[in-house]
Each structure stands twice: as C-alpha cells, then as structure tokens.
mmCIF file of C-alpha atoms and ligand atoms in Angstrom:
data_model
loop_
_atom_site.group_PDB
_atom_site.id
_atom_site.type_symbol
_atom_site.label_atom_id
_atom_site.label_comp_id
_atom_site.label_asym_id
_atom_site.label_seq_id
_atom_site.Cartn_x
_atom_site.Cartn_y
_atom_site.Cartn_z
ATOM 1 C CA MET L 127 115.986 123.549 117.212
ATOM 2 C CA PHE L 128 114.923 121.701 114.106
ATOM 3 C CA ASN L 129 112.784 123.807 111.794
ATOM 4 C CA LEU L 130 111.933 122.259 108.444
ATOM 5 C CA GLU L 131 111.497 125.606 106.678
ATOM 6 C CA ASN L 132 115.036 126.587 107.664
ATOM 7 C CA ILE L 133 116.605 123.638 105.920
ATOM 8 C CA VAL L 134 114.480 123.209 102.788
ATOM 9 C CA ARG L 135 115.878 124.829 99.638
ATOM 10 C CA PRO L 136 114.082 128.119 98.893
ATOM 11 C CA ASN L 137 113.188 127.037 95.336
ATOM 12 C CA VAL L 138 111.535 123.886 96.702
ATOM 13 C CA LEU L 139 109.526 125.897 99.241
ATOM 14 C CA LYS L 140 108.295 128.160 96.448
ATOM 15 C CA MET L 141 107.387 125.393 93.991
ATOM 16 C CA LYS L 142 103.844 124.257 93.395
ATOM 17 C CA ALA L 143 103.154 120.543 93.035
ATOM 18 C CA TYR L 144 102.531 119.285 89.507
ATOM 19 C CA SER L 145 98.869 118.641 88.998
ATOM 20 C CA SER L 146 97.115 116.896 86.119
ATOM 21 C CA ALA L 147 93.654 117.591 84.683
ATOM 22 C CA ARG L 148 92.527 114.386 86.389
ATOM 23 C CA ASP L 149 93.442 115.844 89.781
ATOM 24 C CA GLU L 150 91.400 118.935 89.069
ATOM 25 C CA PHE L 151 88.170 117.472 87.740
ATOM 26 C CA LYS L 152 85.668 116.109 90.217
ATOM 27 C CA GLY L 153 82.973 113.690 89.186
ATOM 28 C CA ALA L 154 82.480 111.084 86.480
ATOM 29 C CA ALA L 155 83.938 111.093 82.975
ATOM 30 C CA SER L 156 84.171 108.492 80.255
ATOM 31 C CA VAL L 157 86.273 110.282 77.659
ATOM 32 C CA PHE L 158 89.844 111.007 78.662
ATOM 33 C CA ILE L 159 91.559 113.141 76.061
ATOM 34 C CA ASP L 160 93.571 115.261 78.470
ATOM 35 C CA ALA L 161 96.957 113.561 78.620
ATOM 36 C CA ASN L 162 97.952 112.737 75.027
ATOM 37 C CA GLU L 163 97.794 109.006 75.671
ATOM 38 C CA ASN L 164 96.946 106.437 72.963
ATOM 39 C CA ASN L 165 93.202 105.991 73.325
ATOM 40 C CA LEU L 166 93.141 102.998 70.957
ATOM 41 C CA GLY L 167 94.821 100.866 73.606
ATOM 42 C CA SER L 168 98.213 99.450 74.553
ATOM 43 C CA LEU L 169 100.377 96.798 72.949
ATOM 44 C CA ALA L 170 101.686 95.894 76.401
ATOM 45 C CA GLY L 171 98.363 94.949 77.979
ATOM 46 C CA GLU L 172 95.024 96.371 78.984
ATOM 47 C CA GLY L 173 95.179 99.657 80.821
ATOM 48 C CA TYR L 174 98.834 100.406 80.179
ATOM 49 C CA ASN L 175 97.946 103.101 77.656
ATOM 50 C CA ARG L 176 96.993 105.254 80.669
ATOM 51 C CA TYR L 177 99.396 107.056 82.969
ATOM 52 C CA PRO L 178 99.583 105.532 86.453
ATOM 53 C CA ASP L 179 98.119 107.171 89.559
ATOM 54 C CA PRO L 180 100.718 109.854 90.437
ATOM 55 C CA HIS L 181 99.565 109.775 94.083
ATOM 56 C CA GLN L 182 99.693 105.963 94.360
ATOM 57 C CA LYS L 183 96.600 106.199 96.533
ATOM 58 C CA LYS L 184 95.674 102.500 96.791
ATOM 59 C CA LEU L 185 99.250 101.391 97.292
ATOM 60 C CA LYS L 186 99.958 103.967 99.975
ATOM 61 C CA GLU L 187 96.768 103.025 101.834
ATOM 62 C CA LYS L 188 97.736 99.381 101.804
ATOM 63 C CA ILE L 189 101.300 100.072 102.948
ATOM 64 C CA ALA L 190 100.008 102.431 105.644
ATOM 65 C CA ASP L 191 97.819 99.610 106.924
ATOM 66 C CA ILE L 192 100.688 97.168 107.122
ATOM 67 C CA LYS L 193 103.160 99.638 108.622
ATOM 68 C CA GLY L 194 100.753 101.262 111.087
ATOM 69 C CA LEU L 195 101.271 104.715 109.569
ATOM 70 C CA SER L 196 99.098 107.290 107.850
ATOM 71 C CA PRO L 197 99.290 107.351 104.016
ATOM 72 C CA LYS L 198 100.426 110.958 104.421
ATOM 73 C CA GLN L 199 103.570 109.745 106.193
ATOM 74 C CA ILE L 200 104.575 107.616 103.206
ATOM 75 C CA PHE L 201 106.523 108.567 100.091
ATOM 76 C CA LEU L 202 106.988 105.996 97.321
ATOM 77 C CA GLY L 203 110.014 106.118 95.071
ATOM 78 C CA ASN L 204 111.389 104.327 92.039
ATOM 79 C CA GLY L 205 113.506 102.285 94.420
ATOM 80 C CA SER L 206 114.671 103.851 97.673
ATOM 81 C CA ASP L 207 117.524 105.174 95.532
ATOM 82 C CA GLU L 208 115.061 107.739 94.158
ATOM 83 C CA ALA L 209 114.087 108.783 97.693
ATOM 84 C CA ILE L 210 117.786 109.235 98.540
ATOM 85 C CA ASP L 211 118.263 111.489 95.538
ATOM 86 C CA LEU L 212 115.124 113.527 96.233
ATOM 87 C CA LEU L 213 116.208 114.103 99.846
ATOM 88 C CA PHE L 214 119.358 115.741 98.509
ATOM 89 C CA ARG L 215 117.373 117.832 96.073
ATOM 90 C CA MET L 216 114.921 118.846 98.781
ATOM 91 C CA VAL L 217 117.402 120.276 101.266
ATOM 92 C CA CYS L 218 120.875 120.637 99.767
ATOM 93 C CA ARG L 219 121.710 123.699 97.688
ATOM 94 C CA PRO L 220 124.206 122.567 95.017
ATOM 95 C CA GLY L 221 127.698 123.870 95.668
ATOM 96 C CA GLN L 222 126.783 125.175 99.113
ATOM 97 C CA ASP L 223 125.433 122.484 101.429
ATOM 98 C CA SER L 224 126.902 119.278 102.743
ATOM 99 C CA MET L 225 125.905 115.863 104.018
ATOM 100 C CA LEU L 226 127.543 113.456 106.404
ATOM 101 C CA HIS L 227 127.635 109.691 106.300
ATOM 102 C CA LEU L 228 129.394 106.873 108.101
ATOM 103 C CA ARG L 229 131.887 104.624 106.369
ATOM 104 C CA PRO L 230 131.855 101.874 105.224
ATOM 105 C CA THR L 231 128.289 102.139 104.010
ATOM 106 C CA TYR L 232 125.928 101.999 101.050
ATOM 107 C CA GLY L 233 127.497 103.680 98.010
ATOM 108 C CA MET L 234 124.458 105.546 96.748
ATOM 109 C CA TYR L 235 124.629 108.313 99.381
ATOM 110 C CA GLU L 236 127.971 109.355 97.926
ATOM 111 C CA VAL L 237 126.823 108.985 94.313
ATOM 112 C CA SER L 238 123.773 111.172 94.971
ATOM 113 C CA ALA L 239 125.866 113.733 96.845
ATOM 114 C CA ASN L 240 128.280 113.974 93.913
ATOM 115 C CA LEU L 241 125.489 114.159 91.375
ATOM 116 C CA ASN L 242 123.863 117.001 93.284
ATOM 117 C CA GLU L 243 127.129 118.850 93.943
ATOM 118 C CA VAL L 244 126.772 118.355 97.662
ATOM 119 C CA GLN L 245 129.914 118.281 99.783
ATOM 120 C CA LEU L 246 130.436 114.931 101.414
ATOM 121 C CA ASP L 247 131.763 114.529 104.947
ATOM 122 C CA ALA L 248 132.483 111.024 106.110
ATOM 123 C CA VAL L 249 133.218 109.578 109.534
ATOM 124 C CA GLN L 250 134.631 106.070 109.841
ATOM 125 C CA LEU L 251 132.549 103.618 111.894
ATOM 126 C CA THR L 252 134.323 102.161 114.958
ATOM 127 C CA PRO L 253 136.051 98.736 114.619
ATOM 128 C CA ASP L 254 132.777 97.084 115.703
ATOM 129 C CA PHE L 255 130.962 99.154 113.072
ATOM 130 C CA GLN L 256 129.156 101.515 115.445
ATOM 131 C CA ILE L 257 128.855 105.301 115.224
ATOM 132 C CA PRO L 258 131.433 107.439 117.066
ATOM 133 C CA VAL L 259 128.713 109.933 117.982
ATOM 134 C CA LEU L 260 130.874 112.707 119.414
ATOM 135 C CA GLU L 261 133.109 112.632 116.369
ATOM 136 C CA VAL L 262 130.036 112.916 114.129
ATOM 137 C CA LEU L 263 128.693 115.878 116.097
ATOM 138 C CA ARG L 264 132.121 117.555 115.880
ATOM 139 C CA GLN L 265 132.007 117.216 112.085
ATOM 140 C CA VAL L 266 128.562 118.805 111.751
ATOM 141 C CA LYS L 267 128.734 122.272 110.159
ATOM 142 C CA ASP L 268 126.174 125.017 109.549
ATOM 143 C CA THR L 269 125.842 123.712 106.020
ATOM 144 C CA THR L 270 125.259 120.073 107.017
ATOM 145 C CA LYS L 271 121.699 119.254 106.016
ATOM 146 C CA LEU L 272 121.616 115.471 106.048
ATOM 147 C CA ILE L 273 123.113 112.622 108.051
ATOM 148 C CA PHE L 274 122.706 109.176 106.498
ATOM 149 C CA ILE L 275 122.696 106.166 108.800
ATOM 150 C CA CYS L 276 122.264 102.676 107.412
ATOM 151 C CA SER L 277 120.890 100.157 109.931
ATOM 152 C CA PRO L 278 121.354 97.242 109.408
ATOM 153 C CA ASN L 279 124.390 98.649 107.665
ATOM 154 C CA ASN L 280 125.450 97.615 104.190
ATOM 155 C CA PRO L 281 128.092 96.107 103.801
ATOM 156 C CA THR L 282 128.793 95.295 107.460
ATOM 157 C CA GLY L 283 125.395 93.712 108.245
ATOM 158 C CA ASN L 284 125.005 95.037 111.809
ATOM 159 C CA LEU L 285 122.347 97.196 113.422
ATOM 160 C CA ILE L 286 123.415 100.610 114.692
ATOM 161 C CA GLU L 287 122.888 101.133 118.426
ATOM 162 C CA PRO L 288 119.614 103.037 118.923
ATOM 163 C CA GLU L 289 121.189 105.333 121.543
ATOM 164 C CA SER L 290 123.586 106.738 118.934
ATOM 165 C CA ILE L 291 120.739 107.457 116.538
ATOM 166 C CA GLU L 292 118.747 109.111 119.337
ATOM 167 C CA THR L 293 121.692 111.345 120.224
ATOM 168 C CA LEU L 294 122.031 112.463 116.617
ATOM 169 C CA LEU L 295 118.286 113.067 116.282
ATOM 170 C CA ASP L 296 118.342 115.158 119.468
ATOM 171 C CA ASN L 297 121.440 117.189 118.634
ATOM 172 C CA PHE L 298 121.402 117.689 114.877
ATOM 173 C CA ASP L 299 119.114 120.280 113.308
ATOM 174 C CA GLY L 300 119.056 118.751 109.836
ATOM 175 C CA LEU L 301 117.467 115.518 108.677
ATOM 176 C CA VAL L 302 118.627 112.194 110.087
ATOM 177 C CA VAL L 303 117.937 109.530 107.469
ATOM 178 C CA VAL L 304 117.834 105.969 108.784
ATOM 179 C CA ASP L 305 118.075 103.554 105.871
ATOM 180 C CA GLU L 306 116.308 100.352 106.902
ATOM 181 C CA ALA L 307 116.572 98.473 103.599
ATOM 182 C CA TYR L 308 117.410 95.293 105.559
ATOM 183 C CA ILE L 309 115.216 95.807 108.637
ATOM 184 C CA ASP L 310 112.933 92.849 107.819
ATOM 185 C CA PHE L 311 115.811 90.464 108.582
ATOM 186 C CA ALA L 312 116.489 92.029 112.003
ATOM 187 C CA ASP L 313 114.587 91.302 115.147
ATOM 188 C CA VAL L 314 114.009 94.906 116.223
ATOM 189 C CA PRO L 315 111.236 97.428 115.627
ATOM 190 C CA SER L 316 111.560 99.893 112.783
ATOM 191 C CA TRP L 317 112.369 103.523 113.579
ATOM 192 C CA SER L 318 108.999 104.260 111.985
ATOM 193 C CA THR L 319 107.505 103.617 115.441
ATOM 194 C CA ARG L 320 109.399 106.718 116.670
ATOM 195 C CA LEU L 321 108.279 109.207 114.018
ATOM 196 C CA ALA L 322 105.998 111.116 116.393
ATOM 197 C CA GLU L 323 108.998 111.895 118.636
ATOM 198 C CA TYR L 324 111.350 113.196 115.952
ATOM 199 C CA PRO L 325 110.328 115.774 113.315
ATOM 200 C CA ASN L 326 113.789 115.443 111.717
ATOM 201 C CA LEU L 327 113.633 111.658 111.238
ATOM 202 C CA VAL L 328 113.313 110.094 107.784
ATOM 203 C CA ILE L 329 113.205 106.322 107.395
ATOM 204 C CA LEU L 330 113.926 104.489 104.173
ATOM 205 C CA GLN L 331 112.669 100.997 103.413
ATOM 206 C CA THR L 332 112.456 99.013 100.203
ATOM 207 C CA PHE L 333 110.567 96.233 98.461
ATOM 208 C CA SER L 334 113.835 95.068 96.887
ATOM 209 C CA LYS L 335 115.030 92.825 99.693
ATOM 210 C CA ALA L 336 112.643 90.785 101.876
ATOM 211 C CA TRP L 337 109.689 91.358 99.520
ATOM 212 C CA GLY L 338 111.735 90.103 96.578
ATOM 213 C CA MET L 339 110.773 92.887 94.179
ATOM 214 C CA ALA L 340 114.137 94.426 93.240
ATOM 215 C CA GLY L 341 113.175 94.282 89.556
ATOM 216 C CA LEU L 342 110.026 96.345 90.067
ATOM 217 C CA ARG L 343 111.812 99.312 91.677
ATOM 218 C CA LEU L 344 109.726 100.341 94.656
ATOM 219 C CA GLY L 345 111.125 102.049 97.724
ATOM 220 C CA MET L 346 109.585 103.938 100.614
ATOM 221 C CA ALA L 347 110.359 106.909 102.814
ATOM 222 C CA PHE L 348 108.488 107.440 106.080
ATOM 223 C CA ALA L 349 108.549 110.838 107.771
ATOM 224 C CA SER L 350 106.351 113.668 109.053
ATOM 225 C CA GLU L 351 103.467 114.687 106.780
ATOM 226 C CA GLU L 352 105.305 117.955 106.046
ATOM 227 C CA ILE L 353 108.448 116.212 104.811
ATOM 228 C CA ILE L 354 106.439 113.712 102.755
ATOM 229 C CA ALA L 355 104.428 116.539 101.145
ATOM 230 C CA LEU L 356 107.691 118.149 100.038
ATOM 231 C CA LEU L 357 109.068 114.902 98.581
ATOM 232 C CA ASP L 358 105.789 114.356 96.734
ATOM 233 C CA LYS L 359 105.966 117.887 95.418
ATOM 234 C CA ILE L 360 109.403 117.439 93.840
ATOM 235 C CA LYS L 361 109.154 113.870 92.544
ATOM 236 C CA PRO L 362 108.589 113.152 88.850
ATOM 237 C CA PRO L 363 104.775 112.858 88.684
ATOM 238 C CA TYR L 364 104.577 109.270 87.387
ATOM 239 C CA ASN L 365 107.564 107.828 89.211
ATOM 240 C CA ILE L 366 105.879 104.516 90.118
ATOM 241 C CA ASN L 367 104.725 102.734 86.989
ATOM 242 C CA GLU L 368 101.360 101.003 86.664
ATOM 243 C CA ALA L 369 102.743 97.449 86.543
ATOM 244 C CA THR L 370 104.695 98.050 89.748
ATOM 245 C CA GLN L 371 101.664 99.525 91.510
ATOM 246 C CA GLU L 372 99.484 96.568 90.495
ATOM 247 C CA LEU L 373 102.036 93.871 91.304
ATOM 248 C CA ALA L 374 102.971 95.439 94.634
ATOM 249 C CA LEU L 375 99.310 95.591 95.656
ATOM 250 C CA LYS L 376 99.029 91.864 94.968
ATOM 251 C CA ALA L 377 102.262 91.042 96.763
ATOM 252 C CA LEU L 378 101.192 93.028 99.812
ATOM 253 C CA GLU L 379 98.359 90.534 100.325
ATOM 254 C CA GLN L 380 100.892 87.786 100.899
ATOM 255 C CA THR L 381 102.273 88.667 104.290
ATOM 256 C CA GLU L 382 102.359 85.024 105.403
ATOM 257 C CA GLN L 383 104.610 84.042 102.508
ATOM 258 C CA LEU L 384 106.776 87.058 103.290
ATOM 259 C CA ALA L 385 107.234 85.886 106.872
ATOM 260 C CA TYR L 386 108.077 82.405 105.607
ATOM 261 C CA MET L 387 110.758 83.688 103.233
ATOM 262 C CA ILE L 388 112.302 85.904 105.907
ATOM 263 C CA GLU L 389 112.422 82.976 108.324
ATOM 264 C CA GLU L 390 114.073 80.773 105.718
ATOM 265 C CA ILE L 391 116.685 83.421 104.846
ATOM 266 C CA VAL L 392 117.488 84.139 108.500
ATOM 267 C CA GLN L 393 117.827 80.416 109.189
ATOM 268 C CA GLU L 394 120.229 79.959 106.267
ATOM 269 C CA ARG L 395 122.158 83.056 107.351
ATOM 270 C CA GLU L 396 122.687 81.586 110.808
ATOM 271 C CA MET L 397 123.689 78.241 109.270
ATOM 272 C CA LEU L 398 126.373 80.047 107.225
ATOM 273 C CA VAL L 399 127.519 82.004 110.300
ATOM 274 C CA GLN L 400 128.091 78.686 112.045
ATOM 275 C CA ALA L 401 129.556 76.768 109.118
ATOM 276 C CA LEU L 402 131.825 79.200 107.257
ATOM 277 C CA PRO L 403 134.411 79.736 110.045
ATOM 278 C CA SER L 404 135.327 76.036 109.881
ATOM 279 C CA LEU L 405 136.830 76.636 106.419
ATOM 280 C CA ASP L 406 140.562 77.308 106.077
ATOM 281 C CA ALA L 407 140.024 80.302 103.818
ATOM 282 C CA VAL L 408 137.676 82.037 106.273
ATOM 283 C CA GLU L 409 139.132 84.205 109.032
ATOM 284 C CA LYS L 410 135.990 85.746 110.433
ATOM 285 C CA VAL L 411 132.270 86.021 109.773
ATOM 286 C CA TYR L 412 130.794 89.226 111.134
ATOM 287 C CA PRO L 413 127.430 88.933 112.890
ATOM 288 C CA SER L 414 124.588 90.011 110.609
ATOM 289 C CA ASP L 415 121.055 91.321 110.997
ATOM 290 C CA ALA L 416 120.624 91.475 107.229
ATOM 291 C CA ASN L 417 120.343 89.003 104.311
ATOM 292 C CA PHE L 418 124.078 89.005 103.654
ATOM 293 C CA LEU L 419 127.300 88.356 105.498
ATOM 294 C CA LEU L 420 130.546 90.268 105.622
ATOM 295 C CA VAL L 421 133.239 87.597 105.592
ATOM 296 C CA LYS L 422 136.913 88.227 106.225
ATOM 297 C CA VAL L 423 138.966 85.769 104.225
ATOM 298 C CA ARG L 424 142.578 84.940 103.421
ATOM 299 C CA ASN L 425 143.486 86.287 99.953
ATOM 300 C CA ALA L 426 140.188 88.060 99.268
ATOM 301 C CA ASN L 427 141.069 89.013 95.693
ATOM 302 C CA ARG L 428 142.199 85.499 94.811
ATOM 303 C CA LEU L 429 139.195 83.865 96.467
ATOM 304 C CA TYR L 430 136.899 86.317 94.693
ATOM 305 C CA SER L 431 138.365 85.404 91.270
ATOM 306 C CA TYR L 432 138.357 81.709 92.116
ATOM 307 C CA LEU L 433 134.652 81.856 93.015
ATOM 308 C CA LEU L 434 133.948 83.629 89.732
ATOM 309 C CA GLU L 435 135.681 80.786 87.905
ATOM 310 C CA GLN L 436 133.316 78.432 89.716
ATOM 311 C CA GLY L 437 130.366 80.500 88.478
ATOM 312 C CA ILE L 438 129.700 82.087 91.861
ATOM 313 C CA VAL L 439 129.488 85.871 92.059
ATOM 314 C CA VAL L 440 129.998 87.526 95.430
ATOM 315 C CA ARG L 441 130.844 91.162 96.138
ATOM 316 C CA ASN L 442 134.477 91.969 96.705
ATOM 317 C CA ARG L 443 134.621 94.683 99.391
ATOM 318 C CA SER L 444 138.268 94.182 100.259
ATOM 319 C CA SER L 445 139.375 97.594 99.018
ATOM 320 C CA LEU L 446 136.906 99.502 101.225
ATOM 321 C CA PRO L 447 138.539 101.074 104.296
ATOM 322 C CA GLY L 448 137.168 99.139 107.263
ATOM 323 C CA CYS L 449 136.406 96.036 105.179
ATOM 324 C CA GLU L 450 139.965 95.048 104.271
ATOM 325 C CA GLY L 451 140.123 91.405 103.183
ATOM 326 C CA CYS L 452 136.331 91.061 103.145
ATOM 327 C CA LEU L 453 133.804 89.652 100.729
ATOM 328 C CA ARG L 454 130.111 90.455 101.033
ATOM 329 C CA ILE L 455 128.009 87.393 100.412
ATOM 330 C CA SER L 456 124.213 87.385 100.061
ATOM 331 C CA VAL L 457 122.362 84.502 101.659
ATOM 332 C CA GLY L 458 121.262 82.229 98.830
ATOM 333 C CA THR L 459 118.979 79.223 98.632
ATOM 334 C CA VAL L 460 119.891 76.050 100.543
ATOM 335 C CA ASP L 461 121.461 74.647 97.335
ATOM 336 C CA GLU L 462 123.337 77.847 96.517
ATOM 337 C CA ASN L 463 124.747 78.063 100.024
ATOM 338 C CA GLN L 464 125.876 74.455 99.752
ATOM 339 C CA LEU L 465 127.636 75.220 96.444
ATOM 340 C CA LEU L 466 129.320 78.248 98.003
ATOM 341 C CA PHE L 467 130.493 76.210 100.985
ATOM 342 C CA GLN L 468 131.861 73.425 98.762
ATOM 343 C CA ALA L 469 133.624 75.898 96.500
ATOM 344 C CA ILE L 470 135.328 77.734 99.368
ATOM 345 C CA SER L 471 136.343 74.472 101.006
ATOM 346 C CA ASN L 472 138.133 73.449 97.764
ATOM 347 C CA PHE L 473 140.010 76.763 97.549
ATOM 348 C CA LYS L 474 143.765 76.450 97.982
HETATM 349 N N1 PMP G 644 119.702 101.175 100.837
HETATM 350 C C1 PMP G 644 120.570 100.181 101.028
HETATM 351 C C2 PMP G 644 121.292 100.106 102.314
HETATM 352 C C3 PMP G 644 120.791 99.233 100.035
HETATM 353 O O1 PMP G 644 121.682 98.261 100.239
HETATM 354 C C4 PMP G 644 120.083 99.328 98.822
HETATM 355 C C5 PMP G 644 120.251 98.381 97.679
HETATM 356 N N2 PMP G 644 121.321 97.591 97.641
HETATM 357 C C6 PMP G 644 119.206 100.401 98.669
HETATM 358 C C7 PMP G 644 119.032 101.302 99.688
HETATM 359 C C8 PMP G 644 118.467 100.644 97.384
HETATM 360 O O2 PMP G 644 117.357 99.916 97.309
HETATM 361 P P1 PMP G 644 116.300 100.090 96.136
HETATM 362 O O3 PMP G 644 116.377 98.829 95.356
HETATM 363 O O4 PMP G 644 115.012 100.279 96.849
HETATM 364 O O5 PMP G 644 116.676 101.295 95.329
#
C-alpha cells in the first residue's frame, strides 16, 4: 500500500516551510523594510526591487483554472527540471535510495539522480518504445522510491500505453512520475485527469514547449495536495522570478493563439513524417506525438556534421542504446523544415 509518510525523507517530514514576514503579517502596510530590498527602486524596471510572491498565488490560480485542478494540486518550478530535482530530494535518501527509469529517455532524471547520490536502475524500452512492465516490477527494490516515465517520450516521440502506467501505479508503492512535457502535441488527455484515483501519481508539465516560454523557466508538477505541500516546503522560496510570473500570467490569457501554434506544429510534423522517408538518406521516421521526430538515417554521424556545415543544428542521438543511427529533429517553421528537407536531399 502506498503511504506517503513511509517514503518521504525523515528530514523533509520534520522541516518547517520557510516563511517571510509578509506571510505572517495580516492587514495593510505601506512601508516594507523587512526583506533588505532596495527601497529606492530597481534599475531593471518598476517593481523588480521587490521579491516575487513565493506562493505564486495568482499564477497558480490561473493555471488551476485552465487545467481543471485546485491550486493546491499545483507546484511551480524553475523549469520542470527543478521539480525533477526536488522530487529526488523529497523522497530519496542520498547513498541509500534508488530510482528507476526507462531508456532511452530524457537525460535529466539521470543527472538529478547522480547529483543527489541516488542509485539509478534502468530498464530498456521495448523495440516499439513501450514499457516492459513485468521487467520493471521485477527490478523494483525496497529502496526504489521513484519511477520516471516520459510520455510522450523524449527522444522517441511516442506516448506510453496507459495500461502500463496504470499497472505501475497500482503495483508500485513509491511515486510514479509521468513527465508530460510534450503532452500538448498529443491527442490524449493528460494524466492530471486521473489524480483522484492515484495518490502516488505525479505529473510534470512545462511552459517550455507548446507555450513557447523555454527562456522564462517555468515548469509544473501536479499531484495530491499532500505531495504538493511537501514540494512547496522544500523549494527555494523565490524560485519563480517576478518577470516570469508576470509574463506567464499574460501568456495564459492567449489560449487561442496557443491552440493555433500547436495545430501548426502538428501539421508540419505530419508533413515531415510523410516527406522525409522519400529521401535517400532517411531509413525510417518514427511516429511522434511530440514536437520533434526521431529519424533513423544512413550515416547518422556524417549527416549530423553535414547539416551543421549547412547551418542546421539537430540532435545526434545515434550513440544512445535503442536510438542507434538516429537524429532527433525538432519541428521548425515551414521555411526551416523546407531548408532541412533540401539539405538532406542534397546529402551524398
Ligand atoms: N521533461 C522532458 C521530457 C523534456 O524533454 C524537457 C526539456 N527538454 C524537460 C522535462 C525540461 O523542461 P523545462 O524546460 O521545463 O525544465
């Protein structure tokens, strides 16, 4: 049986959340000399001399509205990379606990595991990039606190079958983290609609992809109120800066433009899926539910260097087990995709 208290690190359970004088005082004030800010003003722009809201109240309310969740089910991080790291710090005792992920997948799970001295167990995805569930369950140990699942998966682009995720949620007593960084490009509901069923489910999403805000660093975790309270307790107090909070609030008003961009990207993705296999250099384009394609090519290393010479940067994934001979290519603009196509067609 999953019991949150059993898996959270004892020091985290004992900690008290950081609180500022502004959290404690109730009522009106006009003189703020509590936080050692510069009260003369800011050289960067009005208001930036003040620390940002550590609880990101307005932003969480707005996101909750859009996602159909309660603000208490939402954690905001400095990119979802920060949420990944805090999940490790929340449940994994350095040098003692372990996590499990599926390969090939997003590199940050491993980086965070190493940084936090967490043992890493990895299970290879099947040839069609799905989870061998029984193998995963066999690998789970008493010390396994986290399983990371990326769906749509980076770098393979595919969604993970929901039945596999359900089986892991039902049979694993640690946290199952479903990283949905690319979910906006897939035509399926988010796992956030299933939160009420699974107390051990954590979902990650980001503003870096469909929302086009990679430079602002804003990621989200959705989970039970208890898990979110713990993440909020251990985060750096001012992890989301004021400019990001303001700009994200504005962007969140533009849901129509968001839908338009997603449609455009998905359309271009499907165009590339159709067109690329006609090129001599291309052996296979894997189906994708994300904003990138995994493309198996002849001479991946040579094609990669050749594209660089043409001023086109793609990601060479050919040395990753499971992605041999593959490049990962983000869907660009219509013009960029045309340039890519031309360049590959001229490759000898
Ligand atoms: N998860 C996945 C699967 C990703 O591919 C990425 C970024 N490439 C992230 C998380 C991190 O996103 P963020 O910019 O929110 O830190």
